[in-house]
Structure formats: structure tokens, C-alpha cells
Coordinates of C-alpha atoms in Angstrom, one line a residue:
M59 CA 5.3 -6.4 29.2
V60 CA 6.5 -6.8 25.6
Y61 CA 10.1 -7.1 24.8
Y62 CA 11.5 -6.3 21.4
I63 CA 14.6 -8.0 19.9
R64 CA 16.6 -5.2 18.3
F65 CA 19.7 -4.9 16.3
L66 CA 22.3 -2.7 17.8
K67 CA 24.5 -3.5 14.7
L68 CA 22.7 -4.7 11.6
P69 CA 23.9 -8.0 9.9
K70 CA 27.1 -7.7 8.0
I71 CA 29.1 -10.2 6.0
L72 CA 32.7 -10.5 6.9
T73 CA 35.3 -12.5 5.1
V74 CA 37.2 -15.0 7.3
D75 CA 39.5 -16.5 4.6
H76 CA 39.5 -16.7 0.9
S77 CA 36.9 -19.4 0.9
R78 CA 34.7 -18.6 3.9
S79 CA 32.8 -15.8 5.3
V80 CA 30.5 -15.2 8.3
V81 CA 27.5 -13.0 9.1
R82 CA 27.7 -11.0 12.3
A83 CA 25.3 -8.8 14.1
L84 CA 24.7 -7.5 17.6
I85 CA 21.4 -7.5 19.2
T86 CA 19.7 -6.5 22.5
I87 CA 16.3 -7.2 24.1
T88 CA 14.5 -4.2 25.4
T89 CA 11.0 -2.7 26.1
D90 CA 9.3 -0.6 23.5
L91 CA 11.0 2.6 24.5
G92 CA 14.3 1.0 25.4
E93 CA 14.3 2.1 28.9
S94 CA 14.6 -1.5 30.3
I95 CA 16.7 -4.5 29.1
Y96 CA 15.4 -8.0 29.5
R97 CA 16.9 -9.4 32.7
G98 CA 16.1 -13.2 32.4
D99 CA 17.5 -16.1 30.5
Q100 CA 16.0 -16.6 27.1
P101 CA 16.8 -19.0 24.2
L102 CA 17.1 -17.3 20.9
W103 CA 17.3 -18.5 17.3
A104 CA 19.0 -16.5 14.5
T105 CA 18.1 -17.6 10.9
L106 CA 19.3 -16.6 7.6
V107 CA 16.6 -16.6 5.0
S108 CA 16.4 -15.9 1.3
P109 CA 14.9 -12.5 0.5
D110 CA 13.1 -14.1 -2.4
D111 CA 11.3 -16.5 -0.3
N112 CA 11.8 -15.3 3.3
R113 CA 9.3 -17.7 4.9
T114 CA 10.6 -21.1 3.7
T115 CA 14.1 -20.9 2.3
I116 CA 16.5 -21.2 5.2
L117 CA 20.1 -20.6 4.3
A118 CA 21.4 -21.2 8.0
R119 CA 20.2 -21.4 11.5
R120 CA 21.8 -21.2 14.9
D121 CA 20.6 -21.1 18.4
F122 CA 21.8 -18.8 21.1
L123 CA 21.2 -18.1 24.8
W124 CA 20.4 -14.6 26.1
K125 CA 21.8 -14.9 29.7
R126 CA 20.5 -13.0 32.7
G127 CA 22.5 -9.8 33.3
M128 CA 23.4 -9.4 29.4
R129 CA 23.0 -6.0 27.8
C130 CA 23.8 -7.2 24.3
L131 CA 24.5 -10.5 22.5
S132 CA 26.9 -11.0 19.6
I133 CA 25.4 -13.1 16.7
E134 CA 27.9 -14.9 14.3
M135 CA 26.8 -17.5 11.9
D136 CA 28.4 -19.4 8.9
H137 CA 25.9 -19.2 6.0
G138 CA 27.3 -21.9 3.8
Q139 CA 28.0 -19.7 0.8
S140 CA 31.2 -19.1 -0.9
S141 CA 32.9 -15.9 -0.1
M142 CA 33.7 -15.6 -3.9
V143 CA 29.9 -15.5 -4.8
T144 CA 27.6 -12.5 -4.3
W145 CA 24.5 -13.4 -2.5
T146 CA 21.8 -11.8 -0.6
A147 CA 19.8 -12.7 2.7
R148 CA 17.8 -11.5 5.6
M149 CA 18.5 -12.3 9.3
V150 CA 15.6 -13.2 11.6
V151 CA 16.3 -13.3 15.3
S152 CA 13.3 -14.8 17.3
A153 CA 12.4 -16.4 20.6
D154 CA 10.5 -19.3 19.4
G155 CA 12.8 -21.1 17.0
R156 CA 10.9 -20.3 13.8
A157 CA 11.4 -17.9 11.1
T158 CA 7.9 -16.9 11.0
V159 CA 5.5 -14.2 12.1
D160 CA 4.5 -13.1 15.5
A161 CA 0.7 -13.9 16.4
L162 CA -1.3 -10.7 16.7
L163 CA -4.7 -11.5 18.6
S164 CA -5.8 -10.0 21.9
D165 CA -5.1 -13.2 23.6
T166 CA -1.9 -14.0 21.9
I167 CA 0.2 -10.9 22.2
P168 CA 3.9 -11.9 21.8
E169 CA 6.1 -11.7 24.8
F170 CA 9.1 -11.2 22.5
V171 CA 8.7 -9.6 19.1
S172 CA 11.0 -10.9 16.4
A173 CA 13.4 -8.8 14.4
W174 CA 13.7 -9.2 10.5
S175 CA 16.6 -7.3 9.1
D176 CA 16.3 -5.7 5.8
E177 CA 17.9 -7.4 2.8
F178 CA 21.7 -7.3 3.0
D179 CA 24.2 -8.8 0.5
S180 CA 28.0 -9.8 0.3
D181 CA 28.9 -6.6 -1.7
V182 CA 30.8 -4.8 1.1
T183 CA 30.7 -1.5 -0.9
K184 CA 27.0 -1.1 -0.3
G185 CA 25.7 0.3 2.9
N186 CA 23.1 -1.7 5.0
S187 CA 19.6 -0.3 5.5
Q188 CA 18.9 1.2 8.9
W189 CA 15.5 -0.4 9.1
V190 CA 14.1 -3.5 10.7
M191 CA 10.9 -5.4 10.0
R192 CA 8.3 -6.5 12.5
R193 CA 6.0 -9.2 11.1
F194 CA 2.6 -9.9 12.6
G195 CA -0.3 -12.3 11.8
P196 CA -1.6 -13.9 9.9
T197 CA -5.1 -12.4 10.6
E198 CA -7.6 -13.9 8.2
G199 CA -4.7 -14.9 5.9
V200 CA -3.2 -11.3 5.9
E201 CA 0.4 -10.8 7.2
L202 CA 1.4 -7.3 8.5
N203 CA 4.8 -6.2 7.6
I204 CA 5.8 -3.1 9.6
R205 CA 9.1 -1.5 9.1
E206 CA 10.4 0.6 12.0
D207 CA 13.7 2.6 12.6
T208 CA 16.6 0.9 14.2
G209 CA 17.7 4.3 15.7
E210 CA 16.6 6.3 18.7
S211 CA 13.5 7.9 17.2
I212 CA 10.4 6.7 19.3
A213 CA 8.1 8.2 16.7
R214 CA 9.2 5.5 14.3
H215 CA 9.1 2.5 16.6
V216 CA 6.3 0.1 17.3
W217 CA 4.8 0.6 20.9
D218 CA 3.1 -1.9 23.2
G219 CA -0.1 0.1 23.0
G220 CA 0.0 -0.1 19.2
I221 CA 0.4 -3.9 19.3
A222 CA -2.4 -4.4 21.9
L223 CA -4.9 -2.1 20.0
A224 CA -4.1 -3.7 16.6
A225 CA -4.6 -7.1 18.3
C226 CA -7.8 -5.9 19.7
L227 CA -9.2 -4.6 16.6
S228 CA -8.1 -7.7 14.6
S229 CA -9.8 -10.0 17.1
A230 CA -13.0 -8.1 16.6
M231 CA -12.9 -9.3 13.0
V232 CA -11.9 -12.8 13.4
Q233 CA -13.3 -13.5 16.9
P234 CA -16.4 -11.5 17.3
L235 CA -17.4 -13.1 20.6
H236 CA -14.0 -12.6 22.2
K237 CA -14.5 -11.4 25.8
T238 CA -11.9 -8.5 25.5
L239 CA -13.7 -6.8 22.6
P240 CA -15.3 -3.5 23.2
E241 CA -19.1 -3.8 22.9
S242 CA -19.6 -0.3 21.6
L243 CA -17.3 -0.9 18.6
K244 CA -18.9 -4.2 17.4
P245 CA -21.5 -2.6 15.1
L246 CA -18.6 -0.7 13.4
L247 CA -16.5 -3.9 12.9
H248 CA -19.3 -6.1 11.9
L249 CA -18.4 -8.3 8.9
D250 CA -21.7 -9.7 7.6
Q251 CA -22.9 -6.6 5.7
P252 CA -20.3 -3.9 6.6
E253 CA -21.2 -0.4 5.8
A254 CA -18.5 2.0 4.6
L255 CA -16.3 3.2 7.5
N256 CA -14.3 6.5 7.4
V257 CA -11.4 6.4 9.9
I258 CA -8.7 8.8 11.0
E259 CA -5.7 7.9 13.1
L260 CA -3.7 10.5 15.0
G261 CA -0.1 10.1 15.8
S262 CA 0.1 6.9 13.7
G263 CA 3.9 6.4 14.0
C264 CA 4.7 3.4 11.9
G265 CA 1.0 2.9 11.1
L266 CA 0.5 -0.5 12.7
V267 CA -2.9 0.1 14.1
G268 CA -4.6 1.6 11.0
I269 CA -3.0 -0.8 8.7
A270 CA -4.0 -3.8 10.8
L271 CA -7.6 -2.5 10.8
A272 CA -7.7 -1.8 7.0
S273 CA -6.3 -5.3 6.5
V274 CA -9.3 -7.0 7.9
R275 CA -12.3 -4.6 7.8
P276 CA -13.9 -4.4 4.4
K277 CA -15.1 -1.0 3.0
C278 CA -12.9 0.8 5.3
R279 CA -11.1 4.1 4.3
I280 CA -8.3 5.0 6.7
L281 CA -6.3 8.3 7.0
L282 CA -2.9 7.9 8.8
T283 CA -1.6 11.0 10.2
D284 CA 1.6 12.2 12.0
L285 CA 4.4 14.7 11.8
P286 CA 6.7 15.0 8.8
D287 CA 9.5 12.8 10.2
A288 CA 7.2 9.9 10.3
M289 CA 6.0 10.1 6.6
N290 CA 8.7 8.1 4.9
I291 CA 8.2 5.0 7.2
I292 CA 4.3 5.4 7.0
N293 CA 4.6 5.6 3.2
Y294 CA 6.7 2.3 3.0
N295 CA 4.3 0.5 5.2
V296 CA 1.3 1.5 3.5
A297 CA 2.8 0.4 0.1
Q298 CA 3.5 -3.1 1.8
S299 CA 0.0 -3.4 3.1
Q300 CA -2.9 -5.7 1.9
P301 CA -6.2 -3.9 2.5
A302 CA -9.4 -5.8 2.7
F303 CA -12.1 -5.6 0.0
E304 CA -12.7 -2.0 -1.0
S305 CA -10.6 -0.7 1.8
K306 CA -8.1 2.1 1.2
I307 CA -5.3 3.6 3.3
E308 CA -4.1 7.1 2.9
H309 CA -1.5 9.3 4.8
M310 CA -0.8 13.0 5.4
V311 CA 1.0 15.4 7.8
L312 CA -1.2 16.5 10.5
D313 CA 0.2 18.8 13.3
W314 CA -2.1 19.0 16.5
D315 CA -1.0 22.6 17.0
D316 CA -2.3 23.7 13.6
K317 CA -5.8 24.0 12.3
L318 CA -7.3 21.0 10.6
P319 CA -6.5 20.8 6.9
T320 CA -9.4 21.6 4.6
S321 CA -9.5 18.1 3.3
V322 CA -9.9 16.7 6.8
M323 CA -12.5 19.4 7.9
Q324 CA -14.6 18.3 4.9
E325 CA -14.7 14.6 6.0
R326 CA -17.2 12.9 8.3
Y327 CA -15.5 10.2 10.4
G328 CA -17.1 7.2 12.1
L329 CA -13.9 6.3 14.1
I330 CA -10.9 8.1 15.5
I331 CA -7.9 6.2 16.6
V332 CA -5.2 7.3 19.1
S333 CA -2.6 5.0 20.3
E334 CA 0.2 5.9 22.7
C335 CA 0.0 9.5 22.2
T336 CA -0.6 10.8 25.9
Y337 CA 2.9 10.2 27.0
N338 CA 4.1 13.7 26.3
E339 CA 2.4 16.2 28.7
D340 CA 3.2 19.2 26.5
S341 CA 1.4 17.7 23.4
I342 CA -1.8 16.8 25.2
P343 CA -3.6 20.2 24.8
G344 CA -3.0 20.1 21.1
L345 CA -4.2 16.5 20.9
V346 CA -7.4 17.2 22.8
Q347 CA -8.0 20.3 20.7
T348 CA -7.6 18.3 17.5
L349 CA -10.0 15.6 18.7
S350 CA -12.5 18.2 19.7
A351 CA -12.4 19.7 16.2
L352 CA -12.7 16.4 14.5
A353 CA -15.7 15.3 16.8
A354 CA -17.5 18.7 16.3
R355 CA -17.7 17.9 12.6
S356 CA -18.5 14.2 13.2
P357 CA -20.8 14.3 16.1
S358 CA -21.6 10.5 16.0
V359 CA -17.9 9.5 15.9
F360 CA -16.3 7.0 18.2
T361 CA -12.9 8.0 19.6
V362 CA -10.6 5.1 20.7
V363 CA -7.6 5.8 22.8
A364 CA -5.1 3.2 23.8
T365 CA -2.4 3.9 26.3
K366 CA -0.1 2.1 28.5
V367 CA 0.2 4.6 31.4
R368 CA 3.9 5.6 31.9
H369 CA 3.6 8.6 34.2
F370 CA 0.9 10.3 36.4
Q371 CA 0.8 13.5 34.2
E372 CA -1.2 11.5 31.6
A373 CA -4.2 12.1 33.7
I374 CA -4.3 15.6 32.3
F375 CA -5.5 14.1 29.1
F376 CA -8.7 12.6 30.5
D377 CA -9.4 15.8 32.4
L378 CA -9.2 17.9 29.2
M379 CA -11.3 15.4 27.3
S380 CA -14.0 15.9 29.8
D381 CA -13.7 19.6 29.7
V382 CA -14.3 19.8 26.0
G383 CA -17.3 17.4 26.0
F384 CA -16.2 13.9 25.6
I385 CA -17.8 11.2 27.6
E386 CA -16.1 7.9 28.3
I387 CA -18.7 5.1 27.5
E388 CA -16.5 2.0 27.8
Q389 CA -13.0 0.9 29.0
L390 CA -11.3 -2.4 28.8
S391 CA -7.8 -3.5 29.8
I392 CA -5.7 -5.7 27.6
P393 CA -3.2 -7.8 29.5
L394 CA 0.3 -7.8 28.3
P395 CA 2.6 -10.9 28.6
C396 CA 4.0 -11.4 32.1
P397 CA 7.6 -12.4 31.9
Q398 CA 9.6 -13.8 34.8
K399 CA 12.0 -11.2 36.1
E400 CA 15.3 -11.9 37.8
N401 CA 13.9 -11.4 41.2
D402 CA 11.0 -13.9 40.5
E403 CA 8.4 -11.3 40.6
K404 CA 5.9 -11.0 37.8
M405 CA 5.4 -7.6 36.1
H406 CA 1.7 -7.2 35.5
E407 CA 1.1 -4.5 32.8
T408 CA -2.0 -3.7 30.8
V409 CA -2.9 -1.5 27.8
D410 CA -6.1 0.4 28.6
V411 CA -8.5 1.1 25.8
H412 CA -10.9 4.0 26.3
I413 CA -13.9 4.6 24.1
F414 CA -15.4 8.2 24.0
R415 CA -18.5 9.7 22.5
F416 CA -18.9 13.5 22.0
R417 CA -21.2 16.1 23.2
A418 CA -20.1 19.7 22.3
A419 CA -19.3 21.6 25.5
Q420 CA -17.5 24.6 23.8
A421 CA -16.8 25.9 20.3
P422 CA -14.5 23.4 18.5
D423 CA -11.9 26.1 17.8
Q424 CA -11.6 27.4 21.3
P425 CA -8.1 26.6 22.6
V426 CA -7.8 23.9 25.2
G427 CA -6.0 24.9 28.3
T428 CA -4.0 23.1 30.8
P429 CA -5.1 22.9 34.5
G430 CA -4.6 26.0 36.3
I431 CA -4.3 28.1 33.1
P432 CA -7.6 29.7 31.8

């Protein structure tokens, strides 16, 4: 289980007296969907860093303790700057005492994901950003900067399945012999003499998985797709990305209930990525129909589906995939960190990665039904 440090109230500079001011924020520690709060004791560190050099220039640092039973924790820090001078900073709250990135390999998935605030300043007339940054890596010297929403929109959050799949694909590039790597994907991810790879990701959310792959796989063209409300955050994260040699990241709106856009229909894909998209039972038929239409036009495509099962209705997805002609050729489980809970029991969770090939069992435009409905 991965826990995420989240800002309930973003950092804000408050004047204490004429010569001194403090930075205050309010945080919590929750699971990816926010349905569970961390129930153990955990040391935390809050660090103020310069936005011009946010990896090394530390303005202030203070340690805190998240105590068992807490639902939130108030952060207050002196920053050492005069209240008479306008200045800017970021706040980093982490569980390891360092203002640095979180490792992202399949055997080093972070138990606690650090939170980096957007830049804020001492000008109280300006509103603070409602975004937070997650920073992963470095993988082959590449750092992933992924912005997510601090609000309630799960479409603009980082999910456990995305972290695990991004770690798995990154590991394929830097640790080709790692035991958790899917054998069937190794030819696609081979680094020695990589051929051009055309990839589409459905339900990209913040874009973590596709951006991670494009950052380490040369000659890779990736199309990130999602609904309109995710486009702003995808656009930002793509702009911050560092694609590998001759790799390119694009994005567009794609609704699974609509026909494929002409530009997508004209492409031939070698890889389809789906991460944490089976949680909504109502959207599963549209997702399967979209996958079927894509695979019918790219018969040799590999379809990779990563999910952390959250309820039994997700089994419908696998039934419908079989109905339309997908065959599961490989499955692997990526273990998530196992924190100690207050009842001293370990919570063992995994993200399951399923790899499919396609054999047409019906016309690609034939609607996909739900069980019990023709």
C-alpha cells in the first residue's frame, strides 16, 4: 500500500510581527483515492527550498511527527527571511528527511510519496496554486515531475497502479534482467537497437505511465488520451517531460463511448497501455470496445492493463475482454510497500499487470455488452 502526503491547506506565509513571518500548511497522509488515512506513527520533514534551485538550496527545514490516530498535521516553520522582503519558495514534505525525488523502480516503490508544493511567495495579494508536484526518479538520469490536483478529482491524481506500472516499465529499461519484468514486453523495450514504437495510453490521468516510458525508451511515440477535464494537467506534465532520444509525447481527448477519431484509426500501434481504468463498472464496456477497435487495426499490438483490484465488479472487464477476442498471455504481480498498521497486521497489496494479444472474435464496431445483456 502506498501512502501519499497531501496538502489540505497549501503553504501560506503569515506575518507574526513587523520583522518576522512564518510559513503554515496543513497536511494529511492518505491512500491514493483518499479513502484511508495512515494509522501509524511516522517521522516527517518539511523543507523550504528555493524555486530557482529546488534540489539543493534549502531555506529552512523542520522535523515533525505524524502520530497514530491523527487525521491531519499542522506545519509551521520559520523561514529566516524578513517579512519586509518579497521572496518565493516551495515546501517539500517527505518521510525520509531529504528534499529529493522518490525512487521509481519495481523493487523500490516508495511507501510514502513526497509532496512538493507549487511556488508560493510573500505577496499575500496573490492566490496560491491548487496543484502539487510528485517527483520520481532519477531513472537513467531523468527525473519525472508530475503535477496533480490537490482537490477531489480522482482523474487528476496519481494512483498506485500508475506508480507500479511506471516503475515496471522503467525497470525494463535500466534493469533488463529484473525478475518482475514481463517477458513478452522485453523485445519492445530492448535498448540495444530499438525500433520505432508507437504507443497509445487510455485514461492517462496525470500522464505518469506514458511520460515515464517515453523518458527511457528511445524512438518512442506516445499518445496520451483522456477526457477533457484531464487535458490541462496532461499538457503541463508533457511540457515538463524529458523524452528520450527521438521520442515524442502527444495528447488528445478520447471518449470511450465515441468512435475512434480518424487520426487514431489511421495509426498502427505496437503497445496499448491502460492503468487503473477498471474501477468504474459503468465505463468498462466502453473501454473494452475502444481496446477492441484499436486492436482490430493493429492486430499485433500488445495490450498492457495494470490494476489494483478494488471491488469484485472489475472481473467484468476480463470477461468482456475474452468475449471480444483478447487472450491473456502473461500476468505478473508487483508488490506494494507493506506498512505496519496500528493493529500490527501487515497489509499485503499488489498491482496486477495483465498482458493481452488479440484475435478478432467479432467486428470491431460491434457494441460490447454487459453480462446478461445481449
